[in-house]
Amino acid sequence: GDQFQKYWPQLIPSLPNQQKSLYMIIRYDPVYKVRSLASQLMISMLSGSRKFLLPADDRAVKTQSFLAHSQVLGHMLKEIHNCLLDAIDTETRETTLNQILKC
């Protein structure tokens, strides 16, 4: 939870189609053990993150010149949700699917 907050921007997309992220690993890594470990990391990041994520806001952005921290958090939560839904639909390994469902 708390110990991962400073790493969220590097691990969770804050922009659509960010190439390097847990999302990309969970969805596309060819090694199921890597996908499973990425899911476990996602679980660890989400555990105890309620206070950190509380200000998340996913309302439409009126201007692109500045994104408030709450809007960035809102987008991250949407990306996590989309990632998990996509991964549930496509994962073929039962053990990895179980890890994803725990998120």
mmCIF file of N, CA, C and O in Angstrom:
data_model
loop_
_atom_site.group_PDB
_atom_site.id
_atom_site.type_symbol
_atom_site.label_atom_id
_atom_site.label_comp_id
_atom_site.label_asym_id
_atom_site.label_seq_id
_atom_site.Cartn_x
_atom_site.Cartn_y
_atom_site.Cartn_z
ATOM 1 N N GLY A 1 0.781 -1.184 0.000
ATOM 2 C CA GLY A 1 0.000 0.000 0.000
ATOM 3 C C GLY A 1 0.834 1.265 0.000
ATOM 4 O O GLY A 1 1.289 1.735 -1.037
ATOM 5 N N ASP A 2 1.065 1.811 1.190
ATOM 6 C CA ASP A 2 1.709 3.119 1.326
ATOM 7 C C ASP A 2 3.118 3.154 0.744
ATOM 8 O O ASP A 2 3.523 4.163 0.173
ATOM 9 N N GLN A 3 3.873 2.084 0.887
ATOM 10 C CA GLN A 3 5.258 2.095 0.430
ATOM 11 C C GLN A 3 5.369 2.181 -1.091
ATOM 12 O O GLN A 3 6.412 2.521 -1.620
ATOM 13 N N PHE A 4 4.290 1.922 -1.818
ATOM 14 C CA PHE A 4 4.321 1.959 -3.279
ATOM 15 C C PHE A 4 3.831 3.279 -3.868
ATOM 16 O O PHE A 4 3.949 3.478 -5.077
ATOM 17 N N GLN A 5 3.301 4.180 -3.054
ATOM 18 C CA GLN A 5 2.679 5.390 -3.582
ATOM 19 C C GLN A 5 3.610 6.194 -4.478
ATOM 20 O O GLN A 5 3.187 6.690 -5.511
ATOM 21 N N LYS A 6 4.863 6.304 -4.119
ATOM 22 C CA LYS A 6 5.776 7.105 -4.931
ATOM 23 C C LYS A 6 6.080 6.446 -6.281
ATOM 24 O O LYS A 6 6.552 7.108 -7.196
ATOM 25 N N TYR A 7 5.788 5.156 -6.418
ATOM 26 C CA TYR A 7 6.062 4.441 -7.671
ATOM 27 C C TYR A 7 4.844 4.327 -8.587
ATOM 28 O O TYR A 7 4.954 3.852 -9.706
ATOM 29 N N TRP A 8 3.681 4.749 -8.116
ATOM 30 C CA TRP A 8 2.472 4.621 -8.926
ATOM 31 C C TRP A 8 2.628 5.208 -10.329
ATOM 32 O O TRP A 8 2.254 4.566 -11.297
ATOM 33 N N PRO A 9 3.170 6.420 -10.474
ATOM 34 C CA PRO A 9 3.265 6.981 -11.832
ATOM 35 C C PRO A 9 4.122 6.150 -12.790
ATOM 36 O O PRO A 9 3.892 6.155 -13.991
ATOM 37 N N GLN A 10 5.102 5.423 -12.260
ATOM 38 C CA GLN A 10 5.934 4.583 -13.119
ATOM 39 C C GLN A 10 5.276 3.241 -13.440
ATOM 40 O O GLN A 10 5.596 2.623 -14.449
ATOM 41 N N LEU A 11 4.369 2.786 -12.577
ATOM 42 C CA LEU A 11 3.793 1.452 -12.725
ATOM 43 C C LEU A 11 2.368 1.429 -13.274
ATOM 44 O O LEU A 11 1.959 0.445 -13.884
ATOM 45 N N ILE A 12 1.626 2.491 -13.039
ATOM 46 C CA ILE A 12 0.232 2.559 -13.477
ATOM 47 C C ILE A 12 0.120 3.682 -14.505
ATOM 48 O O ILE A 12 0.576 4.788 -14.263
ATOM 49 N N PRO A 13 -0.498 3.408 -15.643
ATOM 50 C CA PRO A 13 -0.595 4.453 -16.663
ATOM 51 C C PRO A 13 -1.361 5.677 -16.168
ATOM 52 O O PRO A 13 -2.405 5.553 -15.557
ATOM 53 N N SER A 14 -0.793 6.843 -16.437
ATOM 54 C CA SER A 14 -1.507 8.079 -16.161
ATOM 55 C C SER A 14 -1.946 8.719 -17.476
ATOM 56 O O SER A 14 -2.660 9.699 -17.484
ATOM 57 N N LEU A 15 -1.510 8.133 -18.567
ATOM 58 C CA LEU A 15 -1.913 8.552 -19.908
ATOM 59 C C LEU A 15 -2.348 7.313 -20.681
ATOM 60 O O LEU A 15 -1.805 6.226 -20.459
ATOM 61 N N PRO A 16 -3.297 7.436 -21.595
ATOM 62 C CA PRO A 16 -3.705 6.273 -22.384
ATOM 63 C C PRO A 16 -2.525 5.690 -23.164
ATOM 64 O O PRO A 16 -1.660 6.409 -23.652
ATOM 65 N N ASN A 17 -2.481 4.382 -23.246
ATOM 66 C CA ASN A 17 -1.475 3.654 -24.035
ATOM 67 C C ASN A 17 -0.037 3.876 -23.589
ATOM 68 O O ASN A 17 0.874 3.842 -24.400
ATOM 69 N N GLN A 18 0.169 4.105 -22.309
ATOM 70 C CA GLN A 18 1.533 4.196 -21.782
ATOM 71 C C GLN A 18 2.185 2.840 -21.989
ATOM 72 O O GLN A 18 1.664 1.819 -21.560
ATOM 73 N N GLN A 19 3.308 2.803 -22.635
ATOM 74 C CA GLN A 19 3.911 1.545 -23.053
ATOM 75 C C GLN A 19 4.464 0.702 -21.905
ATOM 76 O O GLN A 19 4.320 -0.503 -21.916
ATOM 77 N N LYS A 20 5.112 1.304 -20.952
ATOM 78 C CA LYS A 20 5.717 0.531 -19.865
ATOM 79 C C LYS A 20 4.869 0.702 -18.613
ATOM 80 O O LYS A 20 4.870 1.756 -17.993
ATOM 81 N N SER A 21 4.166 -0.358 -18.257
ATOM 82 C CA SER A 21 3.305 -0.298 -17.079
ATOM 83 C C SER A 21 2.934 -1.706 -16.655
ATOM 84 O O SER A 21 3.119 -2.670 -17.401
ATOM 85 N N LEU A 22 2.400 -1.814 -15.443
ATOM 86 C CA LEU A 22 1.907 -3.113 -14.989
ATOM 87 C C LEU A 22 0.794 -3.609 -15.903
ATOM 88 O O LEU A 22 0.663 -4.807 -16.135
ATOM 89 N N TYR A 23 0.010 -2.678 -16.404
ATOM 90 C CA TYR A 23 -1.071 -3.035 -17.339
ATOM 91 C C TYR A 23 -0.517 -3.847 -18.505
ATOM 92 O O TYR A 23 -1.038 -4.899 -18.846
ATOM 93 N N MET A 24 0.532 -3.361 -19.124
ATOM 94 C CA MET A 24 1.102 -4.033 -20.294
ATOM 95 C C MET A 24 1.664 -5.411 -19.917
ATOM 96 O O MET A 24 1.544 -6.364 -20.680
ATOM 97 N N ILE A 25 2.239 -5.511 -18.730
ATOM 98 C CA ILE A 25 2.787 -6.798 -18.290
ATOM 99 C C ILE A 25 1.658 -7.785 -18.021
ATOM 100 O O ILE A 25 1.700 -8.927 -18.488
ATOM 101 N N ILE A 26 0.653 -7.357 -17.274
ATOM 102 C CA ILE A 26 -0.468 -8.245 -16.938
ATOM 103 C C ILE A 26 -1.192 -8.695 -18.194
ATOM 104 O O ILE A 26 -1.616 -9.841 -18.311
ATOM 105 N N ARG A 27 -1.325 -7.820 -19.160
ATOM 106 C CA ARG A 27 -2.075 -8.137 -20.383
ATOM 107 C C ARG A 27 -1.263 -8.900 -21.420
ATOM 108 O O ARG A 27 -1.769 -9.792 -22.085
ATOM 109 N N TYR A 28 0.014 -8.566 -21.592
ATOM 110 C CA TYR A 28 0.715 -9.038 -22.787
ATOM 111 C C TYR A 28 1.984 -9.847 -22.558
ATOM 112 O O TYR A 28 2.525 -10.384 -23.522
ATOM 113 N N ASP A 29 2.470 -9.941 -21.340
ATOM 114 C CA ASP A 29 3.705 -10.704 -21.165
ATOM 115 C C ASP A 29 3.452 -12.167 -21.512
ATOM 116 O O ASP A 29 2.464 -12.754 -21.072
ATOM 117 N N PRO A 30 4.333 -12.774 -22.310
ATOM 118 C CA PRO A 30 4.107 -14.163 -22.726
ATOM 119 C C PRO A 30 4.332 -15.200 -21.628
ATOM 120 O O PRO A 30 3.881 -16.340 -21.743
ATOM 121 N N VAL A 31 4.985 -14.809 -20.530
ATOM 122 C CA VAL A 31 5.279 -15.749 -19.447
ATOM 123 C C VAL A 31 4.226 -15.599 -18.351
ATOM 124 O O VAL A 31 4.109 -14.548 -17.720
ATOM 125 N N TYR A 32 3.459 -16.661 -18.115
ATOM 126 C CA TYR A 32 2.357 -16.576 -17.155
ATOM 127 C C TYR A 32 2.836 -16.251 -15.745
ATOM 128 O O TYR A 32 2.148 -15.573 -14.990
ATOM 129 N N LYS A 33 4.018 -16.710 -15.355
ATOM 130 C CA LYS A 33 4.531 -16.409 -14.018
ATOM 131 C C LYS A 33 4.803 -14.909 -13.857
ATOM 132 O O LYS A 33 4.583 -14.351 -12.785
ATOM 133 N N VAL A 34 5.249 -14.281 -14.920
ATOM 134 C CA VAL A 34 5.483 -12.832 -14.874
ATOM 135 C C VAL A 34 4.151 -12.103 -14.746
ATOM 136 O O VAL A 34 4.022 -11.158 -13.964
ATOM 137 N N ARG A 35 3.144 -12.553 -15.504
ATOM 138 C CA ARG A 35 1.806 -11.948 -15.396
ATOM 139 C C ARG A 35 1.261 -12.116 -13.985
ATOM 140 O O ARG A 35 0.676 -11.197 -13.416
ATOM 141 N N SER A 36 1.462 -13.276 -13.402
ATOM 142 C CA SER A 36 0.988 -13.547 -12.050
ATOM 143 C C SER A 36 1.704 -12.657 -11.025
ATOM 144 O O SER A 36 1.070 -12.097 -10.129
ATOM 145 N N LEU A 37 3.011 -12.515 -11.158
ATOM 146 C CA LEU A 37 3.766 -11.652 -10.236
ATOM 147 C C LEU A 37 3.348 -10.190 -10.385
ATOM 148 O O LEU A 37 3.258 -9.471 -9.391
ATOM 149 N N ALA A 38 3.084 -9.759 -11.599
ATOM 150 C CA ALA A 38 2.615 -8.386 -11.807
ATOM 151 C C ALA A 38 1.255 -8.190 -11.133
ATOM 152 O O ALA A 38 0.990 -7.129 -10.548
ATOM 153 N N SER A 39 0.408 -9.207 -11.185
ATOM 154 C CA SER A 39 -0.895 -9.137 -10.506
ATOM 155 C C SER A 39 -0.717 -9.067 -8.993
ATOM 156 O O SER A 39 -1.431 -8.332 -8.311
ATOM 157 N N GLN A 40 0.248 -9.827 -8.472
ATOM 158 C CA GLN A 40 0.528 -9.778 -7.032
ATOM 159 C C GLN A 40 1.026 -8.394 -6.617
ATOM 160 O O GLN A 40 0.652 -7.886 -5.551
ATOM 161 N N LEU A 41 1.840 -7.785 -7.469
ATOM 162 C CA LEU A 41 2.301 -6.432 -7.177
ATOM 163 C C LEU A 41 1.123 -5.459 -7.173
ATOM 164 O O LEU A 41 1.037 -4.576 -6.306
ATOM 165 N N MET A 42 0.198 -5.636 -8.109
ATOM 166 C CA MET A 42 -0.992 -4.779 -8.157
ATOM 167 C C MET A 42 -1.792 -4.928 -6.860
ATOM 168 O O MET A 42 -2.248 -3.935 -6.298
ATOM 169 N N ILE A 43 -1.945 -6.145 -6.374
ATOM 170 C CA ILE A 43 -2.652 -6.387 -5.113
ATOM 171 C C ILE A 43 -1.951 -5.633 -3.977
ATOM 172 O O ILE A 43 -2.592 -4.957 -3.182
ATOM 173 N N SER A 44 -0.625 -5.738 -3.915
ATOM 174 C CA SER A 44 0.139 -5.057 -2.867
ATOM 175 C C SER A 44 -0.016 -3.549 -2.962
ATOM 176 O O SER A 44 -0.116 -2.863 -1.945
ATOM 177 N N MET A 45 -0.031 -3.032 -4.191
ATOM 178 C CA MET A 45 -0.181 -1.588 -4.369
ATOM 179 C C MET A 45 -1.558 -1.110 -3.921
ATOM 180 O O MET A 45 -1.680 -0.049 -3.313
ATOM 181 N N LEU A 46 -2.580 -1.880 -4.224
ATOM 182 C CA LEU A 46 -3.940 -1.466 -3.886
ATOM 183 C C LEU A 46 -4.270 -1.649 -2.410
ATOM 184 O O LEU A 46 -5.092 -0.927 -1.863
ATOM 185 N N SER A 47 -3.606 -2.597 -1.757
ATOM 186 C CA SER A 47 -3.851 -2.849 -0.336
ATOM 187 C C SER A 47 -3.428 -1.636 0.484
ATOM 188 O O SER A 47 -2.295 -1.191 0.417
ATOM 189 N N GLY A 48 -4.347 -1.106 1.223
ATOM 190 C CA GLY A 48 -4.040 0.023 2.088
ATOM 191 C C GLY A 48 -3.880 1.353 1.371
ATOM 192 O O GLY A 48 -3.342 2.288 1.944
ATOM 193 N N SER A 49 -4.331 1.457 0.135
ATOM 194 C CA SER A 49 -4.166 2.695 -0.640
ATOM 195 C C SER A 49 -5.403 3.581 -0.630
ATOM 196 O O SER A 49 -5.481 4.538 -1.392
ATOM 197 N N ARG A 50 -6.348 3.272 0.200
ATOM 198 C CA ARG A 50 -7.602 4.026 0.191
ATOM 199 C C ARG A 50 -7.382 5.528 0.403
ATOM 200 O O ARG A 50 -7.924 6.352 -0.330
ATOM 201 N N LYS A 51 -6.579 5.897 1.399
ATOM 202 C CA LYS A 51 -6.338 7.319 1.668
ATOM 203 C C LYS A 51 -5.661 7.994 0.482
ATOM 204 O O LYS A 51 -5.974 9.129 0.148
ATOM 205 N N PHE A 52 -4.726 7.296 -0.136
ATOM 206 C CA PHE A 52 -4.008 7.832 -1.291
ATOM 207 C C PHE A 52 -4.944 8.049 -2.476
ATOM 208 O O PHE A 52 -4.848 9.038 -3.197
ATOM 209 N N LEU A 53 -5.886 7.123 -2.658
ATOM 210 C CA LEU A 53 -6.776 7.177 -3.822
ATOM 211 C C LEU A 53 -8.069 7.952 -3.570
ATOM 212 O O LEU A 53 -8.809 8.221 -4.508
ATOM 213 N N LEU A 54 -8.332 8.297 -2.344
ATOM 214 C CA LEU A 54 -9.574 8.982 -1.988
ATOM 215 C C LEU A 54 -9.868 10.224 -2.831
ATOM 216 O O LEU A 54 -11.008 10.423 -3.256
ATOM 217 N N PRO A 55 -8.893 11.070 -3.148
ATOM 218 C CA PRO A 55 -9.215 12.266 -3.935
ATOM 219 C C PRO A 55 -9.402 12.018 -5.434
ATOM 220 O O PRO A 55 -9.626 12.956 -6.191
ATOM 221 N N ALA A 56 -9.345 10.781 -5.883
ATOM 222 C CA ALA A 56 -9.456 10.483 -7.320
ATOM 223 C C ALA A 56 -10.739 11.063 -7.905
ATOM 224 O O ALA A 56 -11.810 10.963 -7.323
ATOM 225 N N ASP A 57 -10.596 11.660 -9.077
ATOM 226 C CA ASP A 57 -11.706 12.313 -9.765
ATOM 227 C C ASP A 57 -11.613 11.959 -11.243
ATOM 228 O O ASP A 57 -10.589 12.205 -11.873
ATOM 229 N N ASP A 58 -12.664 11.368 -11.788
ATOM 230 C CA ASP A 58 -12.603 10.964 -13.202
ATOM 231 C C ASP A 58 -13.521 11.780 -14.103
ATOM 232 O O ASP A 58 -13.849 11.369 -15.202
ATOM 233 N N ARG A 59 -13.897 12.961 -13.644
ATOM 234 C CA ARG A 59 -14.717 13.837 -14.489
ATOM 235 C C ARG A 59 -13.916 14.287 -15.705
ATOM 236 O O ARG A 59 -12.686 14.336 -15.678
ATOM 237 N N ALA A 60 -14.618 14.630 -16.752
ATOM 238 C CA ALA A 60 -13.972 15.069 -17.990
ATOM 239 C C ALA A 60 -13.099 16.297 -17.733
ATOM 240 O O ALA A 60 -13.466 17.193 -16.982
ATOM 241 N N VAL A 61 -11.942 16.304 -18.364
ATOM 242 C CA VAL A 61 -10.998 17.393 -18.224
ATOM 243 C C VAL A 61 -11.353 18.495 -19.218
ATOM 244 O O VAL A 61 -11.508 18.239 -20.403
ATOM 245 N N LYS A 62 -11.468 19.732 -18.723
ATOM 246 C CA LYS A 62 -11.828 20.854 -19.593
ATOM 247 C C LYS A 62 -10.630 21.391 -20.352
ATOM 248 O O LYS A 62 -10.753 21.887 -21.447
ATOM 249 N N THR A 63 -9.463 21.301 -19.760
ATOM 250 C CA THR A 63 -8.261 21.794 -20.421
ATOM 251 C C THR A 63 -7.160 20.746 -20.311
ATOM 252 O O THR A 63 -7.056 20.054 -19.311
ATOM 253 N N GLN A 64 -6.371 20.630 -21.344
ATOM 254 C CA GLN A 64 -5.279 19.659 -21.348
ATOM 255 C C GLN A 64 -3.972 20.258 -20.836
ATOM 256 O O GLN A 64 -3.002 19.549 -20.676
ATOM 257 N N SER A 65 -3.933 21.566 -20.609
ATOM 258 C CA SER A 65 -2.690 22.203 -20.194
ATOM 259 C C SER A 65 -2.291 21.850 -18.763
ATOM 260 O O SER A 65 -1.132 21.930 -18.409
ATOM 261 N N PHE A 66 -3.266 21.459 -17.948
ATOM 262 C CA PHE A 66 -2.970 21.118 -16.562
ATOM 263 C C PHE A 66 -3.914 20.028 -16.096
ATOM 264 O O PHE A 66 -5.117 20.114 -16.301
ATOM 265 N N LEU A 67 -3.351 18.999 -15.500
ATOM 266 C CA LEU A 67 -4.162 17.951 -14.884
ATOM 267 C C LEU A 67 -3.924 17.983 -13.382
ATOM 268 O O LEU A 67 -2.788 17.878 -12.927
ATOM 269 N N ALA A 68 -4.981 18.139 -12.638
ATOM 270 C CA ALA A 68 -4.881 18.107 -11.182
ATOM 271 C C ALA A 68 -4.510 16.697 -10.730
ATOM 272 O O ALA A 68 -4.776 15.713 -11.427
ATOM 273 N N HIS A 69 -3.888 16.615 -9.575
ATOM 274 C CA HIS A 69 -3.498 15.310 -9.021
ATOM 275 C C HIS A 69 -4.715 14.380 -8.922
ATOM 276 O O HIS A 69 -4.615 13.191 -9.216
ATOM 277 N N SER A 70 -5.853 14.925 -8.543
ATOM 278 C CA SER A 70 -7.065 14.109 -8.417
ATOM 279 C C SER A 70 -7.484 13.532 -9.765
ATOM 280 O O SER A 70 -7.970 12.401 -9.844
ATOM 281 N N GLN A 71 -7.278 14.279 -10.842
ATOM 282 C CA GLN A 71 -7.617 13.791 -12.174
ATOM 283 C C GLN A 71 -6.642 12.706 -12.638
ATOM 284 O O GLN A 71 -7.038 11.738 -13.274
ATOM 285 N N VAL A 72 -5.374 12.868 -12.305
ATOM 286 C CA VAL A 72 -4.381 11.842 -12.632
ATOM 287 C C VAL A 72 -4.731 10.543 -11.895
ATOM 288 O O VAL A 72 -4.716 9.456 -12.484
ATOM 289 N N LEU A 73 -5.066 10.652 -10.609
ATOM 290 C CA LEU A 73 -5.459 9.473 -9.835
ATOM 291 C C LEU A 73 -6.714 8.831 -10.413
ATOM 292 O O LEU A 73 -6.808 7.601 -10.496
ATOM 293 N N GLY A 74 -7.673 9.643 -10.819
ATOM 294 C CA GLY A 74 -8.891 9.124 -11.430
ATOM 295 C C GLY A 74 -8.590 8.344 -12.698
ATOM 296 O O GLY A 74 -9.147 7.271 -12.922
ATOM 297 N N HIS A 75 -7.694 8.878 -13.519
ATOM 298 C CA HIS A 75 -7.325 8.163 -14.745
ATOM 299 C C HIS A 75 -6.598 6.860 -14.417
ATOM 300 O O HIS A 75 -6.827 5.843 -15.055
ATOM 301 N N MET A 76 -5.732 6.888 -13.421
ATOM 302 C CA MET A 76 -5.027 5.666 -13.017
ATOM 303 C C MET A 76 -6.022 4.588 -12.590
ATOM 304 O O MET A 76 -5.876 3.420 -12.961
ATOM 305 N N LEU A 77 -7.029 4.974 -11.814
ATOM 306 C CA LEU A 77 -8.032 3.996 -11.372
ATOM 307 C C LEU A 77 -8.815 3.431 -12.554
ATOM 308 O O LEU A 77 -9.114 2.235 -12.595
ATOM 309 N N LYS A 78 -9.140 4.283 -13.513
ATOM 310 C CA LYS A 78 -9.821 3.786 -14.720
ATOM 311 C C LYS A 78 -8.944 2.792 -15.466
ATOM 312 O O LYS A 78 -9.418 1.764 -15.943
ATOM 313 N N GLU A 79 -7.657 3.104 -15.570
ATOM 314 C CA GLU A 79 -6.731 2.211 -16.273
ATOM 315 C C GLU A 79 -6.589 0.873 -15.533
ATOM 316 O O GLU A 79 -6.518 -0.180 -16.161
ATOM 317 N N ILE A 80 -6.539 0.916 -14.207
ATOM 318 C CA ILE A 80 -6.482 -0.326 -13.432
ATOM 319 C C ILE A 80 -7.730 -1.156 -13.707
ATOM 320 O O ILE A 80 -7.655 -2.363 -13.959
ATOM 321 N N HIS A 81 -8.868 -0.515 -13.673
ATOM 322 C CA HIS A 81 -10.137 -1.202 -13.920
ATOM 323 C C HIS A 81 -10.151 -1.822 -15.324
ATOM 324 O O HIS A 81 -10.492 -3.007 -15.499
ATOM 325 N N ASN A 82 -9.781 -1.052 -16.324
ATOM 326 C CA ASN A 82 -9.745 -1.565 -17.700
ATOM 327 C C ASN A 82 -8.759 -2.707 -17.852
ATOM 328 O O ASN A 82 -9.040 -3.702 -18.525
ATOM 329 N N CYS A 83 -7.605 -2.565 -17.227
ATOM 330 C CA CYS A 83 -6.579 -3.615 -17.285
ATOM 331 C C CYS A 83 -7.115 -4.915 -16.719
ATOM 332 O O CYS A 83 -6.989 -5.977 -17.329
ATOM 333 N N LEU A 84 -7.717 -4.834 -15.543
ATOM 334 C CA LEU A 84 -8.208 -6.046 -14.894
ATOM 335 C C LEU A 84 -9.342 -6.687 -15.687
ATOM 336 O O LEU A 84 -9.389 -7.911 -15.826
ATOM 337 N N LEU A 85 -10.232 -5.876 -16.230
ATOM 338 C CA LEU A 85 -11.313 -6.431 -17.052
ATOM 339 C C LEU A 85 -10.768 -7.112 -18.303
ATOM 340 O O LEU A 85 -11.195 -8.214 -18.657
ATOM 341 N N ASP A 86 -9.820 -6.468 -18.967
ATOM 342 C CA ASP A 86 -9.208 -7.071 -20.154
ATOM 343 C C ASP A 86 -8.477 -8.365 -19.806
ATOM 344 O O ASP A 86 -8.569 -9.362 -20.520
ATOM 345 N N ALA A 87 -7.739 -8.330 -18.697
ATOM 346 C CA ALA A 87 -6.974 -9.506 -18.291
ATOM 347 C C ALA A 87 -7.887 -10.669 -17.922
ATOM 348 O O ALA A 87 -7.597 -11.824 -18.250
ATOM 349 N N ILE A 88 -8.998 -10.379 -17.279
ATOM 350 C CA ILE A 88 -9.959 -11.439 -16.932
ATOM 351 C C ILE A 88 -10.507 -12.086 -18.201
ATOM 352 O O ILE A 88 -10.674 -13.302 -18.270
ATOM 353 N N ASP A 89 -10.755 -11.282 -19.210
ATOM 354 C CA ASP A 89 -11.284 -11.807 -20.478
ATOM 355 C C ASP A 89 -10.279 -12.647 -21.253
ATOM 356 O O ASP A 89 -10.669 -13.564 -21.968
ATOM 357 N N THR A 90 -8.991 -12.344 -21.119
ATOM 358 C CA THR A 90 -8.006 -12.989 -21.984
ATOM 359 C C THR A 90 -7.092 -13.997 -21.303
ATOM 360 O O THR A 90 -6.450 -14.789 -21.993
ATOM 361 N N GLU A 91 -7.006 -13.973 -19.981
ATOM 362 C CA GLU A 91 -6.076 -14.868 -19.288
ATOM 363 C C GLU A 91 -6.505 -16.325 -19.439
ATOM 364 O O GLU A 91 -7.662 -16.664 -19.250
ATOM 365 N N THR A 92 -5.553 -17.177 -19.785
ATOM 366 C CA THR A 92 -5.843 -18.592 -20.002
ATOM 367 C C THR A 92 -5.384 -19.489 -18.847
ATOM 368 O O THR A 92 -5.881 -20.601 -18.712
ATOM 369 N N ARG A 93 -4.446 -19.017 -18.040
ATOM 370 C CA ARG A 93 -3.948 -19.808 -16.913
ATOM 371 C C ARG A 93 -4.819 -19.573 -15.687
ATOM 372 O O ARG A 93 -5.031 -18.433 -15.265
ATOM 373 N N GLU A 94 -5.301 -20.647 -15.092
ATOM 374 C CA GLU A 94 -6.203 -20.534 -13.944
ATOM 375 C C GLU A 94 -5.527 -19.864 -12.750
ATOM 376 O O GLU A 94 -6.120 -19.019 -12.089
ATOM 377 N N THR A 95 -4.279 -20.217 -12.470
ATOM 378 C CA THR A 95 -3.596 -19.631 -11.313
ATOM 379 C C THR A 95 -3.381 -18.125 -11.494
ATOM 380 O O THR A 95 -3.534 -17.362 -10.545
ATOM 381 N N THR A 96 -3.049 -17.719 -12.704
ATOM 382 C CA THR A 96 -2.858 -16.299 -12.975
ATOM 383 C C THR A 96 -4.192 -15.570 -12.919
ATOM 384 O O THR A 96 -4.285 -14.462 -12.369
ATOM 385 N N LEU A 97 -5.234 -16.190 -13.442
ATOM 386 C CA LEU A 97 -6.569 -15.601 -13.396
ATOM 387 C C LEU A 97 -7.004 -15.390 -11.945
ATOM 388 O O LEU A 97 -7.582 -14.359 -11.598
ATOM 389 N N ASN A 98 -6.705 -16.357 -11.083
ATOM 390 C CA ASN A 98 -7.035 -16.211 -9.662
ATOM 391 C C ASN A 98 -6.326 -15.006 -9.048
ATOM 392 O O ASN A 98 -6.912 -14.272 -8.253
ATOM 393 N N GLN A 99 -5.053 -14.789 -9.424
ATOM 394 C CA GLN A 99 -4.318 -13.610 -8.929
ATOM 395 C C GLN A 99 -4.976 -12.326 -9.407
ATOM 396 O O GLN A 99 -5.107 -11.366 -8.647
ATOM 397 N N ILE A 100 -5.383 -12.309 -10.660
ATOM 398 C CA ILE A 100 -6.014 -11.122 -11.222
ATOM 399 C C ILE A 100 -7.344 -10.842 -10.517
ATOM 400 O O ILE A 100 -7.659 -9.699 -10.184
ATOM 401 N N LEU A 101 -8.102 -11.888 -10.251
ATOM 402 C CA LEU A 101 -9.391 -11.713 -9.574
ATOM 403 C C LEU A 101 -9.237 -11.192 -8.152
ATOM 404 O O LEU A 101 -10.118 -10.531 -7.624
ATOM 405 N N LYS A 102 -8.103 -11.464 -7.515
ATOM 406 C CA LYS A 102 -7.847 -10.980 -6.156
ATOM 407 C C LYS A 102 -7.641 -9.471 -6.128
ATOM 408 O O LYS A 102 -7.810 -8.845 -5.089
ATOM 409 N N CYS A 103 -7.261 -8.907 -7.267
ATOM 410 C CA CYS A 103 -7.053 -7.446 -7.321
ATOM 411 C C CYS A 103 -8.376 -6.765 -7.098
ATOM 412 O O CYS A 103 -8.486 -5.700 -6.609
#
